[in-house]
Coordinates of C-alpha atoms and ligand atoms in Angstrom, one line a residue:
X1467 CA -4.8 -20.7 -21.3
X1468 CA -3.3 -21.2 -17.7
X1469 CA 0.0 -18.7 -17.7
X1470 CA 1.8 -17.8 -15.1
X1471 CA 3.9 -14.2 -14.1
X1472 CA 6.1 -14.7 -10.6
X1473 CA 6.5 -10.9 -9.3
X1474 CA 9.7 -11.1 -7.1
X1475 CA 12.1 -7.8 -6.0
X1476 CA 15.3 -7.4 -4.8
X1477 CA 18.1 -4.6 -3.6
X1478 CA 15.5 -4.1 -1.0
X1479 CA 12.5 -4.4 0.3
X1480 CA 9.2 -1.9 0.0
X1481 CA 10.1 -0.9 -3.2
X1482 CA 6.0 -1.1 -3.7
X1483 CA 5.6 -5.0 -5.5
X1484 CA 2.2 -5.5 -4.2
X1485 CA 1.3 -2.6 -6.2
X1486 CA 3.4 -3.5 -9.3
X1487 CA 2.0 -7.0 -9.7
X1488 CA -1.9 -5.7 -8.9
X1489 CA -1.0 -2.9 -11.8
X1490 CA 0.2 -5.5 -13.8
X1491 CA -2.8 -7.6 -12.9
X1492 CA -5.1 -4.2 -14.2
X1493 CA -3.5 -3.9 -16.8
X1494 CA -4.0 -7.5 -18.6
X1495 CA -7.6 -7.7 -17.2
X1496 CA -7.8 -4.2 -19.0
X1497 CA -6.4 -6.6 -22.2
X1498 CA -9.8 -8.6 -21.6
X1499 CA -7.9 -11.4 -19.8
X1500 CA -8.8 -13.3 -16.7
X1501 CA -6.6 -12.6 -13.7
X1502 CA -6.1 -14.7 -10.8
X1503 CA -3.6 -13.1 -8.3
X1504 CA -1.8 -15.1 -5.3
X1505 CA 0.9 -13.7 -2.5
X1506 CA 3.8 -15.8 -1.4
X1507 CA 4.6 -14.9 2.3
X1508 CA 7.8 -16.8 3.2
X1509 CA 6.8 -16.3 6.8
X1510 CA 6.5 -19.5 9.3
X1511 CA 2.9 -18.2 10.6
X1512 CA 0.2 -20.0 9.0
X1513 CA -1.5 -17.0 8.2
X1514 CA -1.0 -12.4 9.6
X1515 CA -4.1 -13.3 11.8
X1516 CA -1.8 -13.9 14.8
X1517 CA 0.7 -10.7 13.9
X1518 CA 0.4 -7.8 15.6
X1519 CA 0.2 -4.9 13.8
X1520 CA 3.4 -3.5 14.9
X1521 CA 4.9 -6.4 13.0
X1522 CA 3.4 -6.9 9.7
X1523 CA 0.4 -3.6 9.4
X1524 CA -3.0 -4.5 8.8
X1525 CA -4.8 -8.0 8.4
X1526 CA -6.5 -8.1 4.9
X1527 CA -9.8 -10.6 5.3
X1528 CA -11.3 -11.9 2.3
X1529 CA -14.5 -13.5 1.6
X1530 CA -13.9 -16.7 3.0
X1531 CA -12.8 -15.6 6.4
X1532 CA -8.8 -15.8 5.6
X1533 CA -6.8 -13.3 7.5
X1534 CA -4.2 -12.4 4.9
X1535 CA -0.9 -10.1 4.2
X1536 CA -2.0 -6.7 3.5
X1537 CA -1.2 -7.1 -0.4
X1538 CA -4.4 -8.9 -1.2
X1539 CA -6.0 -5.9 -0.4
X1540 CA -3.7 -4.3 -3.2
X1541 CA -4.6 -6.9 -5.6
X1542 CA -9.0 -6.1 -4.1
X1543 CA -8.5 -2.7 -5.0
X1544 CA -6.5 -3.3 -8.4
X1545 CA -8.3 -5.9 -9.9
X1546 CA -11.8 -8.0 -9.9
X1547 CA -10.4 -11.3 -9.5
X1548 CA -12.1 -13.7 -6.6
X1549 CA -9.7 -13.7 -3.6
X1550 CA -10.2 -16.3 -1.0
X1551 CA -7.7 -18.3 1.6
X1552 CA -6.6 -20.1 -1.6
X1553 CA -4.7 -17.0 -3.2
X1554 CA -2.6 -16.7 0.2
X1555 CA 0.4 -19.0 0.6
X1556 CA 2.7 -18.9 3.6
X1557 CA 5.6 -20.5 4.7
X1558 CA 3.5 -22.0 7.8
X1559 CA 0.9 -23.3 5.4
X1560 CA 3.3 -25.6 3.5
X1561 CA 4.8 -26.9 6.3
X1562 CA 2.0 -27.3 8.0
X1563 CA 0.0 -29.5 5.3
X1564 CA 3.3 -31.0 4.7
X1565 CA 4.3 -32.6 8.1
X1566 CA 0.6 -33.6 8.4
X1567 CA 1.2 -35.6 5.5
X1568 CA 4.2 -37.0 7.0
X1569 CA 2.1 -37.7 10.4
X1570 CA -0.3 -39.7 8.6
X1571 CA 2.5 -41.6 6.8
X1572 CA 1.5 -40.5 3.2
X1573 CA 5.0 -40.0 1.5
X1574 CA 5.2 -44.3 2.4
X1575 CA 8.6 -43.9 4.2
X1576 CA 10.2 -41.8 1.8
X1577 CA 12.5 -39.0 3.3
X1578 CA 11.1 -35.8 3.0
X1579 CA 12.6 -33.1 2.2
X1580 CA 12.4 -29.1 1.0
X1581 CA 13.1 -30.5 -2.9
X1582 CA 11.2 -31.7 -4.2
X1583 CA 8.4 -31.9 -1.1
X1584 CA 7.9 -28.4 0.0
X1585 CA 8.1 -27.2 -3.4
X1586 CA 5.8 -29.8 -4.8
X1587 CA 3.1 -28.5 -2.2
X1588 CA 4.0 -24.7 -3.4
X1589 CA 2.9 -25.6 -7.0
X1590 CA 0.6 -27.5 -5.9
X1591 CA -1.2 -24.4 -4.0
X1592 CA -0.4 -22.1 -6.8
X1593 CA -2.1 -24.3 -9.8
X1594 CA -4.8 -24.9 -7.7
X1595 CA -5.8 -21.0 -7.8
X1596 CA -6.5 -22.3 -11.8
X1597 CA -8.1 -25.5 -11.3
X1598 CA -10.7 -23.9 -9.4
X1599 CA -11.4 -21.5 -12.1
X1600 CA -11.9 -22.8 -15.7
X1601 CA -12.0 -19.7 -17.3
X1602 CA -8.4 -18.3 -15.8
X1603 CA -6.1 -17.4 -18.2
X1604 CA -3.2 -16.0 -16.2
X1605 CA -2.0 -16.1 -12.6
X1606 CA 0.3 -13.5 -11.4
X1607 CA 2.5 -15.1 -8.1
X1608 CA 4.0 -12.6 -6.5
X1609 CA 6.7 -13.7 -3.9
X1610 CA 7.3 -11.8 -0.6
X1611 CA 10.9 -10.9 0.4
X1612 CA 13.6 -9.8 -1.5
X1613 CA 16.1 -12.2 -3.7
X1614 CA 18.9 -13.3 -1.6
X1615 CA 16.7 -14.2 1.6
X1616 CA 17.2 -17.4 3.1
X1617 CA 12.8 -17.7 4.0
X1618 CA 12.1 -16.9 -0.6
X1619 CA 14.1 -19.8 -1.6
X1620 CA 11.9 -22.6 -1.8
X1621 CA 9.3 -20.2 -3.4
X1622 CA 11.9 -19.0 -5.8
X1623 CA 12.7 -22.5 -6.6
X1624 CA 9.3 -23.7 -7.0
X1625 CA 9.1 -20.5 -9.8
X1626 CA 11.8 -22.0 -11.5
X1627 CA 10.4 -25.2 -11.5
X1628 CA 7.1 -23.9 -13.3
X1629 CA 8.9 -21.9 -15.7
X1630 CA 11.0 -24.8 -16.8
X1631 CA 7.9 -27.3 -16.7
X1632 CA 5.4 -25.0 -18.6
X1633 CA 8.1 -23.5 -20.8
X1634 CA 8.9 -19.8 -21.4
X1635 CA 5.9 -18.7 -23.4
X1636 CA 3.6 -20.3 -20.6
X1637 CA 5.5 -18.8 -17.2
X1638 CA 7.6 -15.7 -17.0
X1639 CA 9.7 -13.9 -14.5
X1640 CA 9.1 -10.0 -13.8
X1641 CA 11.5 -8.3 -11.5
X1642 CA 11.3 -5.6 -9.9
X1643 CA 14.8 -3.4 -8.3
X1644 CA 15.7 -0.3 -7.0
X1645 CA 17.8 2.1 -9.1
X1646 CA 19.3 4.7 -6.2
X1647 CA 20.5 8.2 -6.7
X1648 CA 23.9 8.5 -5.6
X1649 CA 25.6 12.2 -5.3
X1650 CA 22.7 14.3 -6.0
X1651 CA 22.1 13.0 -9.7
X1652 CA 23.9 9.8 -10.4
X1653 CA 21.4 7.0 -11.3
X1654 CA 23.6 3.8 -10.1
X1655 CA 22.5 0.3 -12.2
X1656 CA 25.1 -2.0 -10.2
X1657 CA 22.8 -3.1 -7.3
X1658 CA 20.2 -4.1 -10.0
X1659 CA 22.7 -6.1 -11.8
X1660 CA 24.2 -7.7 -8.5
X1661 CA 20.0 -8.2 -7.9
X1662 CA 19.6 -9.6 -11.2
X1663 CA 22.5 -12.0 -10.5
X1664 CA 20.8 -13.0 -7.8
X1665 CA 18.3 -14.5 -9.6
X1666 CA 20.1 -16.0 -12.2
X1667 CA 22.0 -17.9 -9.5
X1668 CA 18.4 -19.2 -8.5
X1669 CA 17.9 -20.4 -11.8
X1670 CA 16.0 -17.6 -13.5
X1671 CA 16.5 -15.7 -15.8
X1672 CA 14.3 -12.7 -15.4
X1673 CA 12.2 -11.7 -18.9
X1674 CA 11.2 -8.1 -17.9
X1675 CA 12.3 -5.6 -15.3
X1676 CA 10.7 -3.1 -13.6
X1677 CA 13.4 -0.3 -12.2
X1678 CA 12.1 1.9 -9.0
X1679 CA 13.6 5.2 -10.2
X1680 CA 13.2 8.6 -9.3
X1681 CA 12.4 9.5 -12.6
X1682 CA 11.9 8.0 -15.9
X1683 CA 15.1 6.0 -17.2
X1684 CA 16.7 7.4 -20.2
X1685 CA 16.8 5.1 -23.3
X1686 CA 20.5 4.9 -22.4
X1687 CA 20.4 3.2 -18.8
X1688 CA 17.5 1.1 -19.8
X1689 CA 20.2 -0.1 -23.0
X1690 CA 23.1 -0.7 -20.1
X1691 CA 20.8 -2.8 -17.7
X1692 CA 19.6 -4.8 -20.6
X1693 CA 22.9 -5.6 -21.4
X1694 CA 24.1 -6.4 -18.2
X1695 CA 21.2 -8.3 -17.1
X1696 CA 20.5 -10.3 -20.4
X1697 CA 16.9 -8.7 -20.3
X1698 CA 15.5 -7.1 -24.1
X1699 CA 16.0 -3.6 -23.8
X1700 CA 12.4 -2.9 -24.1
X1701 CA 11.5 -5.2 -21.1
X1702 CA 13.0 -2.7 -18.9
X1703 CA 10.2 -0.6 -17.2
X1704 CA 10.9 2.2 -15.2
X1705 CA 8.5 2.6 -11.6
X1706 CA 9.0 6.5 -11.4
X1707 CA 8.1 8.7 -8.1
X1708 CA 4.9 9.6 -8.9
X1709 CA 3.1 12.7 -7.1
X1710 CA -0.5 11.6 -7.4
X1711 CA -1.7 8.3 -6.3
X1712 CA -0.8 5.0 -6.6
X1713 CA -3.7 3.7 -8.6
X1714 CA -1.8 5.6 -11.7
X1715 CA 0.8 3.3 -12.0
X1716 CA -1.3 1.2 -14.1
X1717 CA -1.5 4.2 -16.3
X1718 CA 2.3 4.5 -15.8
X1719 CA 3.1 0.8 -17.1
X1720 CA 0.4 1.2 -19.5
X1721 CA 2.2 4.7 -21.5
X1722 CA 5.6 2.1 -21.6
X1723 CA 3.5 -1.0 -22.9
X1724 CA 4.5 -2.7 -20.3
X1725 CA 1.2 -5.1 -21.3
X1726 CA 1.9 -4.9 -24.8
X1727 CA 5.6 -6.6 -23.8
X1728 CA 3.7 -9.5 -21.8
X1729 CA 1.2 -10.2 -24.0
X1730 CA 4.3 -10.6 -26.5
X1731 CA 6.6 -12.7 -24.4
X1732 CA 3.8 -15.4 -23.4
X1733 CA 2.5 -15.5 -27.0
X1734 CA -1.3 -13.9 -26.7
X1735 CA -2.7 -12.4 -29.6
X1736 CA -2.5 -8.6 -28.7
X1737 CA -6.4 -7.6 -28.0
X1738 CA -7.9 -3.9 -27.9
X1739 CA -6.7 -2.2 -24.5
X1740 CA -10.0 -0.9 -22.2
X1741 CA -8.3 1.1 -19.3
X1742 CA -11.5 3.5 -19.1
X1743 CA -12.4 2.9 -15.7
X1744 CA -8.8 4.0 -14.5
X1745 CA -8.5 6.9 -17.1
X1746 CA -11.8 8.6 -15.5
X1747 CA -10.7 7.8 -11.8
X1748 CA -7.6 10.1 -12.7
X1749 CA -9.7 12.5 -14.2
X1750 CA -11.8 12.3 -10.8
X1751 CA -8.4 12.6 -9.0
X1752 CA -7.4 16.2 -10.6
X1753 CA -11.4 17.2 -10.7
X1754 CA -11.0 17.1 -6.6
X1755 CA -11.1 20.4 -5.0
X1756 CA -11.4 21.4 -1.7
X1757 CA -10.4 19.3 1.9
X1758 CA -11.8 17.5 4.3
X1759 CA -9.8 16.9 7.3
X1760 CA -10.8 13.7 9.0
X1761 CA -9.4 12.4 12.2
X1762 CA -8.4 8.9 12.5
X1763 CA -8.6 8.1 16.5
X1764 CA -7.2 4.8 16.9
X1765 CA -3.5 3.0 18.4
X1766 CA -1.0 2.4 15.7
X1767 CA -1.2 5.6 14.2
X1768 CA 2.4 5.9 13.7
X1769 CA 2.5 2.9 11.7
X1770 CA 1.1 3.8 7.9
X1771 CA -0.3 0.0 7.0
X1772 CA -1.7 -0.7 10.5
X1773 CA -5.0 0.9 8.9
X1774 CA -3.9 0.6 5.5
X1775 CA -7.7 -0.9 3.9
X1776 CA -9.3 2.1 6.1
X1777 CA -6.8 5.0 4.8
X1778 CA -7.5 4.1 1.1
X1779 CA -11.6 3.7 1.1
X1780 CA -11.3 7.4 2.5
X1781 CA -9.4 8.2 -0.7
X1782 CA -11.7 6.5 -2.5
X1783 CA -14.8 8.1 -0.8
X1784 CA -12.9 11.6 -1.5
X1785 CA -12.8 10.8 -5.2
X1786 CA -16.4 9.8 -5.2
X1787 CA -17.2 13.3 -3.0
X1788 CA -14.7 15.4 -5.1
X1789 CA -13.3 16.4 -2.6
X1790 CA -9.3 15.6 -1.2
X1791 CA -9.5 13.8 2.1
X1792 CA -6.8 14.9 4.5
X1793 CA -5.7 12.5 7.4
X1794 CA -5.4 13.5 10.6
X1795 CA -3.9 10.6 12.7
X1796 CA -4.5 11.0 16.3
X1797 CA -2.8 8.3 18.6
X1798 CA -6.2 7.8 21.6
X1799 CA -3.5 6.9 24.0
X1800 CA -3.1 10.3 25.7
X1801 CA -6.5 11.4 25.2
X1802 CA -7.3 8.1 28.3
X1803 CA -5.5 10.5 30.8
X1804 CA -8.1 12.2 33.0
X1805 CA -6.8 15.7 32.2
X1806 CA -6.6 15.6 28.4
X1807 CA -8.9 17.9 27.1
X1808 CA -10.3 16.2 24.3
X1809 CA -12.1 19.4 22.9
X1810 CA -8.6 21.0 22.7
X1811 CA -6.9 17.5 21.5
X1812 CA -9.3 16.9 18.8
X1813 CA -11.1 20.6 18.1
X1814 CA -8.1 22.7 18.2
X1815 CA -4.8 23.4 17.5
X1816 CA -4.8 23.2 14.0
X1817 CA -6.5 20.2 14.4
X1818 CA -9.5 20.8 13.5
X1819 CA -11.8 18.4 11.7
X1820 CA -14.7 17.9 9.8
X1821 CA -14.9 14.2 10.7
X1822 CA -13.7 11.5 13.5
X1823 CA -12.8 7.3 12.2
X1824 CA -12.4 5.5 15.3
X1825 CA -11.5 2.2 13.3
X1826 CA -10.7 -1.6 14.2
X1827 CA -8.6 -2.8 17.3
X1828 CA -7.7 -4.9 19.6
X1829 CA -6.9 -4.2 23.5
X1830 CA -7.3 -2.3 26.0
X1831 CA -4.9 0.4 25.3
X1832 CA -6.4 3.6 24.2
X1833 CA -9.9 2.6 24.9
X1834 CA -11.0 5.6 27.5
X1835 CA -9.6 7.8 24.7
X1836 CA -11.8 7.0 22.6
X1837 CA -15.0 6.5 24.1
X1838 CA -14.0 10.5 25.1
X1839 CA -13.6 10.9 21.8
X1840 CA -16.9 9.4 20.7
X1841 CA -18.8 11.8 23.6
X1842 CA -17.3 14.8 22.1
X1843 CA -18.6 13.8 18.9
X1844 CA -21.4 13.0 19.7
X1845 CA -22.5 16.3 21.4
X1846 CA -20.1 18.3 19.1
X1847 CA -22.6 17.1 16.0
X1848 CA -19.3 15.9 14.5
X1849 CA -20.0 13.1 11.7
X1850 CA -18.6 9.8 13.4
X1851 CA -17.5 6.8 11.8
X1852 CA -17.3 3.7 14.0
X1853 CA -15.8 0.3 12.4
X1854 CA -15.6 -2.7 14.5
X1855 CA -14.1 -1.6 17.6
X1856 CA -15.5 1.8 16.4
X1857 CA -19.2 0.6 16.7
X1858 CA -18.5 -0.9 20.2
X1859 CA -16.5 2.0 21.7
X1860 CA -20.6 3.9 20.4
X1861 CA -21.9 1.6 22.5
X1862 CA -20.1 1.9 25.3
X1863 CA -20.2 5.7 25.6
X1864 CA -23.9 5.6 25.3
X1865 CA -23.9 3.5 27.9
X1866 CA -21.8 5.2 30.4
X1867 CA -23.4 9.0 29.4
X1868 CA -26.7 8.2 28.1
X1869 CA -27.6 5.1 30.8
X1870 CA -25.4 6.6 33.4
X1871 CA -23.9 3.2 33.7
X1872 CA -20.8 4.4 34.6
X1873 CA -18.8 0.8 34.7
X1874 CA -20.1 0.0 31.2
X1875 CA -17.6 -1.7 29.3
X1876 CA -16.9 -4.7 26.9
X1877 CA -15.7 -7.8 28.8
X1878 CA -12.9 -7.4 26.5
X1879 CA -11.4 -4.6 28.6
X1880 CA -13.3 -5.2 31.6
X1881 CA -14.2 -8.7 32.9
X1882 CA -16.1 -7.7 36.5
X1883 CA -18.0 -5.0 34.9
X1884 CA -21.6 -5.0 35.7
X1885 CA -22.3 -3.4 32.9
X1886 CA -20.8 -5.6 30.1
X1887 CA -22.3 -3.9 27.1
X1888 CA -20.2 -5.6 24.2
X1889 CA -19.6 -9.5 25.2
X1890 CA -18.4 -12.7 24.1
X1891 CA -20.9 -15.0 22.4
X1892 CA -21.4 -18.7 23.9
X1893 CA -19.6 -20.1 21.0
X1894 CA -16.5 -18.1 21.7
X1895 CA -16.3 -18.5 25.4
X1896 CA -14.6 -21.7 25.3
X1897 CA -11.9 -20.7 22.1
X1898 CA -8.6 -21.8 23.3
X1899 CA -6.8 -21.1 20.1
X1900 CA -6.0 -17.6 18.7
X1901 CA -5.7 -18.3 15.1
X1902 CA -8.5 -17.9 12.7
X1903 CA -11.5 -18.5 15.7
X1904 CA -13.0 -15.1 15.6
X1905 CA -16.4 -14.3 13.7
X1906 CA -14.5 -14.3 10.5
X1907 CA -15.4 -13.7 6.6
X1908 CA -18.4 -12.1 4.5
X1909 CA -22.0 -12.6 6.1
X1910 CA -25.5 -10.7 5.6
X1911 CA -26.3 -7.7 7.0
X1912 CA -30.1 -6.8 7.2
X1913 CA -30.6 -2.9 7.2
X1914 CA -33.7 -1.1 9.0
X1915 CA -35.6 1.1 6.8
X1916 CA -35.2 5.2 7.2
X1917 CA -32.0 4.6 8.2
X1918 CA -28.0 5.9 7.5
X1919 CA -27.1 2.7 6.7
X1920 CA -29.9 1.7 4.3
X1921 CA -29.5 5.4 2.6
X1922 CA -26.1 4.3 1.6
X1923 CA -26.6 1.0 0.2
X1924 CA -29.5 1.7 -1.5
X1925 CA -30.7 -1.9 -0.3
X1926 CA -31.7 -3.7 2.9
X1927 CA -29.2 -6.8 1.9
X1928 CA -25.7 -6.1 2.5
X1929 CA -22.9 -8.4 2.4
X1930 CA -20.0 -7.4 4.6
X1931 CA -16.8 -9.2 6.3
X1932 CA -16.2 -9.4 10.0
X1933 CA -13.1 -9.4 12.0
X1934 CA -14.1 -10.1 15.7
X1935 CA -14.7 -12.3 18.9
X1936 CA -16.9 -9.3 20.9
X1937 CA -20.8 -8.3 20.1
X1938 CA -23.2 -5.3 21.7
X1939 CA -25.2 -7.8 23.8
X1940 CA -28.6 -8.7 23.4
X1941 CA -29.1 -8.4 27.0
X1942 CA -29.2 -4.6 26.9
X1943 CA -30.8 -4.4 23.3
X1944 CA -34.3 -2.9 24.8
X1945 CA -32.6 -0.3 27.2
X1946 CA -30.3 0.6 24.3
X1947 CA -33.4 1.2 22.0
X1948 CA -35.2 3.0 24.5
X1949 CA -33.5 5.5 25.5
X1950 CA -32.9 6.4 21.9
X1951 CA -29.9 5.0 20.4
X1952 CA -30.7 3.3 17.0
X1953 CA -30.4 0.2 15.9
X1954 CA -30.0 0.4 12.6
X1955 CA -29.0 -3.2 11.3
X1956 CA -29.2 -6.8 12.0
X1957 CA -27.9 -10.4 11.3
X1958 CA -30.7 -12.5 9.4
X1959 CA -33.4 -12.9 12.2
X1960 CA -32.2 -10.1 14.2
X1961 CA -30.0 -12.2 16.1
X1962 CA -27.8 -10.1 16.4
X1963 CA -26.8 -6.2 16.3
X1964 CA -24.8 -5.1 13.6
X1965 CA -25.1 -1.4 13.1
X1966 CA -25.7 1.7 15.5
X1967 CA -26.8 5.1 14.6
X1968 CA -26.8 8.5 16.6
X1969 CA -30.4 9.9 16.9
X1970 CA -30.5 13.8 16.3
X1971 CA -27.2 13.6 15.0
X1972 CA -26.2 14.6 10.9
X1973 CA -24.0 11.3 10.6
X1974 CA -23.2 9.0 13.1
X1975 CA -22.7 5.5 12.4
X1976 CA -20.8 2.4 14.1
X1977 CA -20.7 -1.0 12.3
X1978 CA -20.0 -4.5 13.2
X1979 CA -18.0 -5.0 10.4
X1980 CA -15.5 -4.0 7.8
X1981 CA -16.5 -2.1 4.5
X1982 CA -12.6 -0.7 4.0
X1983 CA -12.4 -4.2 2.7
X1984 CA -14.4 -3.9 -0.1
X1985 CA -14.3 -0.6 -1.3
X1986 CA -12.3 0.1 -4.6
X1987 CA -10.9 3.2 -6.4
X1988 CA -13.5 3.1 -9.1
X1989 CA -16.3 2.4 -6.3
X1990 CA -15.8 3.7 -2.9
X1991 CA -17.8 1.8 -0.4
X1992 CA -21.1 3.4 0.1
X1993 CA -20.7 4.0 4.0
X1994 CA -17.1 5.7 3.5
X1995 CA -18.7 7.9 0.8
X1996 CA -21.4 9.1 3.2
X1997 CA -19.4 9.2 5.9
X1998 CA -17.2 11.8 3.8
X1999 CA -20.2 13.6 2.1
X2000 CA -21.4 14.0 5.8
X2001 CA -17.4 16.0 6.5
X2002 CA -17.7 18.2 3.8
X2003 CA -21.3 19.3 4.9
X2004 CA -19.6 20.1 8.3
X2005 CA -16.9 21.6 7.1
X2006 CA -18.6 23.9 4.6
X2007 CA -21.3 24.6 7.7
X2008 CA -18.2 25.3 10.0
X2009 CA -16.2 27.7 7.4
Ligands
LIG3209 N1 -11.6 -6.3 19.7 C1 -12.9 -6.3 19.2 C2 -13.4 -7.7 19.1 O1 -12.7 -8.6 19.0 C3 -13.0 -5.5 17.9 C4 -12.2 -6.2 16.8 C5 -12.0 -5.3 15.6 O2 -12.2 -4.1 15.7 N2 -11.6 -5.9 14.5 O3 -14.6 -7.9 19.0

């Protein structure tokens, strides 16, 4: 079938299109169709894997080993579509595979230019997300940045290009705009209009709108912006505040047939809707009762997307539990200083929790804080949750209180340590380049029976993706095991350690890699579920 939708959003930006265009994209895979989604990042950076988190919040990894915007993790947890380093598109990458091209002298002298060159290679990368994939029926593009940026153009462009080329029926336009409040009550339709212009001076015409509101438009604004912004006034959606999570909004589209209005405008026969799966997550989501409070001990905690993937498999793993998880974001920095008192930092103060996260990172920033934090949770029989940098920062405090090796460390953070617990392998010793040369992408975990891990899998087979360049090295692997710390997973042939457990402990549990990826509304990854089962057995023990 092969149609397209290009998601693009103006007035501002975060007005939530990464979680439009993957409601969208649940919605017509709840219509039986095959859903391919793809993010256009107008950015010059060939892929986030380089941005710091400060910049651009978390790095979504898929399958593959692509470091991605954080949306494709919208579009993992929305829909079932394969996502690899093909549904990804960046400004960098075009020009990149572009001036290659040019390098090997494969335009044959011509000039080349942003039309029709750089948009050729857009289309290029966004039809080849169907070529792969017989079976696709519909691609949804959604394109970073707002209307009116210099950076969306030639993405815009290339939009209008496909819309032309495959004809309306085959390629539509949704957009989605703000609708402010101004003086307490007044919804104001101008800057939508103005947005709407916008695109028309691009050269589309947009076929359906979807309004950010703080409440449901009434039948006569959604009449005004149709007429204002030659739209059908039943193409105009509202995107209302809603107070329970955002995996409703497909349940929000779906009460304003927001489906039933695609399905029309690219000509499919309308098919029996099957939104079960997101009617009984809701039904989950009100059945919740209770809280556990869990303590996120990490670096960026004043930056909500920085640990975006982790934040939602906890809300997953709460739905799962039935029980509401409650965030409690504590920055490690101050906990490094030598008077802190972690028991009071962490323990107290209202702060009380019935489980620690100590997630991904990079740098030495923070560190001490939360090896302290692992110790206290460790002797405090607090269920601990280490991912990545997590499950190294396990190692190391073992180390350093278990081994008495005082100087342990990971050559990350400490080059002359004698103690180098968490290392660089061989292969990466002599990596010059920063961008995508770390242990990237899914790969097999083995699990060791009677273990945590193998209790929540169900399996000793597990496929999980890794984002690093460090490993717990093999040189201390027998003094490790010894004096009692578990090893509770390896890579194929034990080559190389990719799980540690807590002995004597009810949950504790550091892993190499990164679960959050993979975990989904309507199936929370099985660690994160554990992990939270394990909080709400402390927290009921504690009460
Ligand atoms: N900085 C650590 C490493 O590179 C951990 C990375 C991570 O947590 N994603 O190995």
């Amino acid at each position: 079938m092969n149609k397209y939708i290009f998601v693009s959003g103006g007035v501002c930006s975060s007005l939530g299109k990464g979680v439009a265009a993957s409601s969208l994209g649940a919605l017509l895979e709840g219509r039986g169709l095959n859903v391919r989604m793809v993010k256009c990042d107008p950015y010059l950076n060939v892929d986030a894997g380089t941005m710091s988190p400060y910049q651009h919040g978390e790095v979504y990894v898929t399958d593959d080993g692509a470091e991605t915007d954080l949306d494709l993790g919208n579009y993992a947890r929305f829909t079932t579509g394969p996502l690899s380093r093909a549904n990804s598109i960046t400004t960098g990458q075009v020009y990149d595979a572009v001036i290659r091209k040019e390098r090997e002298g494969r335009y044959l002298g011509r000039t080349v230019q942003v039309i029709p060159h750089i948009t050729d290679e857009i289309k290029n990368r966004i039809t080849a997300v169907t070529k792969e994939d017989p079976d696709n029926d519909v691609v949804i593009v959604e394109i970073g940045g707002t209307v009116g940026d210099i950076e969306s153009i030639p993405f815009l462009e290339a939009a209008r290009q496909m819309i032309h080329e495959c004809g309306r029926s085959n390629a539509i336009s949704v957009h989605l705009t703000l609708i402010p409040e101004v003086a307490g009550s007044e919804l104001k339709t101008k800057p939508t209009q103005h947005s709407v212009k916008a695109m028309q001076e691009m050269g589309i015409q947009p076929d359906i709108l979807i309004c950010r509101a703080p409440a449901m438009l009434e039948e006569g604004t959604r009449k005004k912006i149709a007429q204002f912004c030659n739209v059908d006034p039943e193409a105009v959606f509202t995107s209302y505040n809603i107070a329970t999570t955002i995996y409703e909004i497909p349940l929000v589209f779906f009460n304003q047939k927001l489906d039933l209005v695609i399905l029309k405008k690219m000509g499919v026969e309308s098919r029996h809707a099957n939104l079960k799966a997101w009617f009984s997550m809701m039904e989950k989501f009100h059945a919740m009762s209770g809280v556990v409070r869990i303590g996120i001990v990490g670096k960026y905690m004043e930056l909500h997307d920085a640990y975006k993937s982790v934040y939602e498999a906890l809300f997953h793993a709460g739905l799962a539990c039935g029980v509401k998880v409650e965030l409690v974001k504590i920055d490690s920095t101050p906990l490094e200083d030598a008077a802190a008192d972690t028991a009071k930092i962490l323990g107290s103060e209202g702060r009380n929790v019935d489980g620690i996260l100590v997630p991904g990172g990079f740098g030495q920033r923070g560190i001490n804080g939360m090896v302290k934090t692992a110790a206290w949770a460790r002797a405090g029989k607090v269920p601990f949750f280490g991912i990545c940098l997590g499950m190294q920062i396990m190692v190391i405090e073992w180390a350093r209180n278990v081994l008495h090796w005082d100087d342990a460390d990971s050559s990350e953070f400490d080059q002359d340590s004698r103690h180098p617990v968490v290392s660089l392998l061989e292969e990466q010793e002599s990596v010059v380049n920063y961008g995508g040369t770390m242990r990237l992408g899914k790969s097999e975990t083995v699990t060791e029976p009677d273990t945590k891990i193998h209790a929540a899998y169900g399996e000793s087979r597990v496929f999980e993706r890794h984002r690093h360049r460090y490993e717990f090295s093999n040189k201390y692997r027998d003094e490790m095991k010894a004096s009692g710390l578990t090893l509770a997973a390896f890579t194929p042939g034990h080559t190389l350690v990719e799980c540690v457990e807590w002995p004597d402990h009810p949950w504790g549990v550091g892993v190499q890699f990164h679960p959050e990826f993979k975990s989904k509304p309507i199936a929370a990854s099985p660690l994160f579920r554990d992990f939270v089962a394990a909080a709400k057995v402390f927290s009921a023990e504690r009460s």
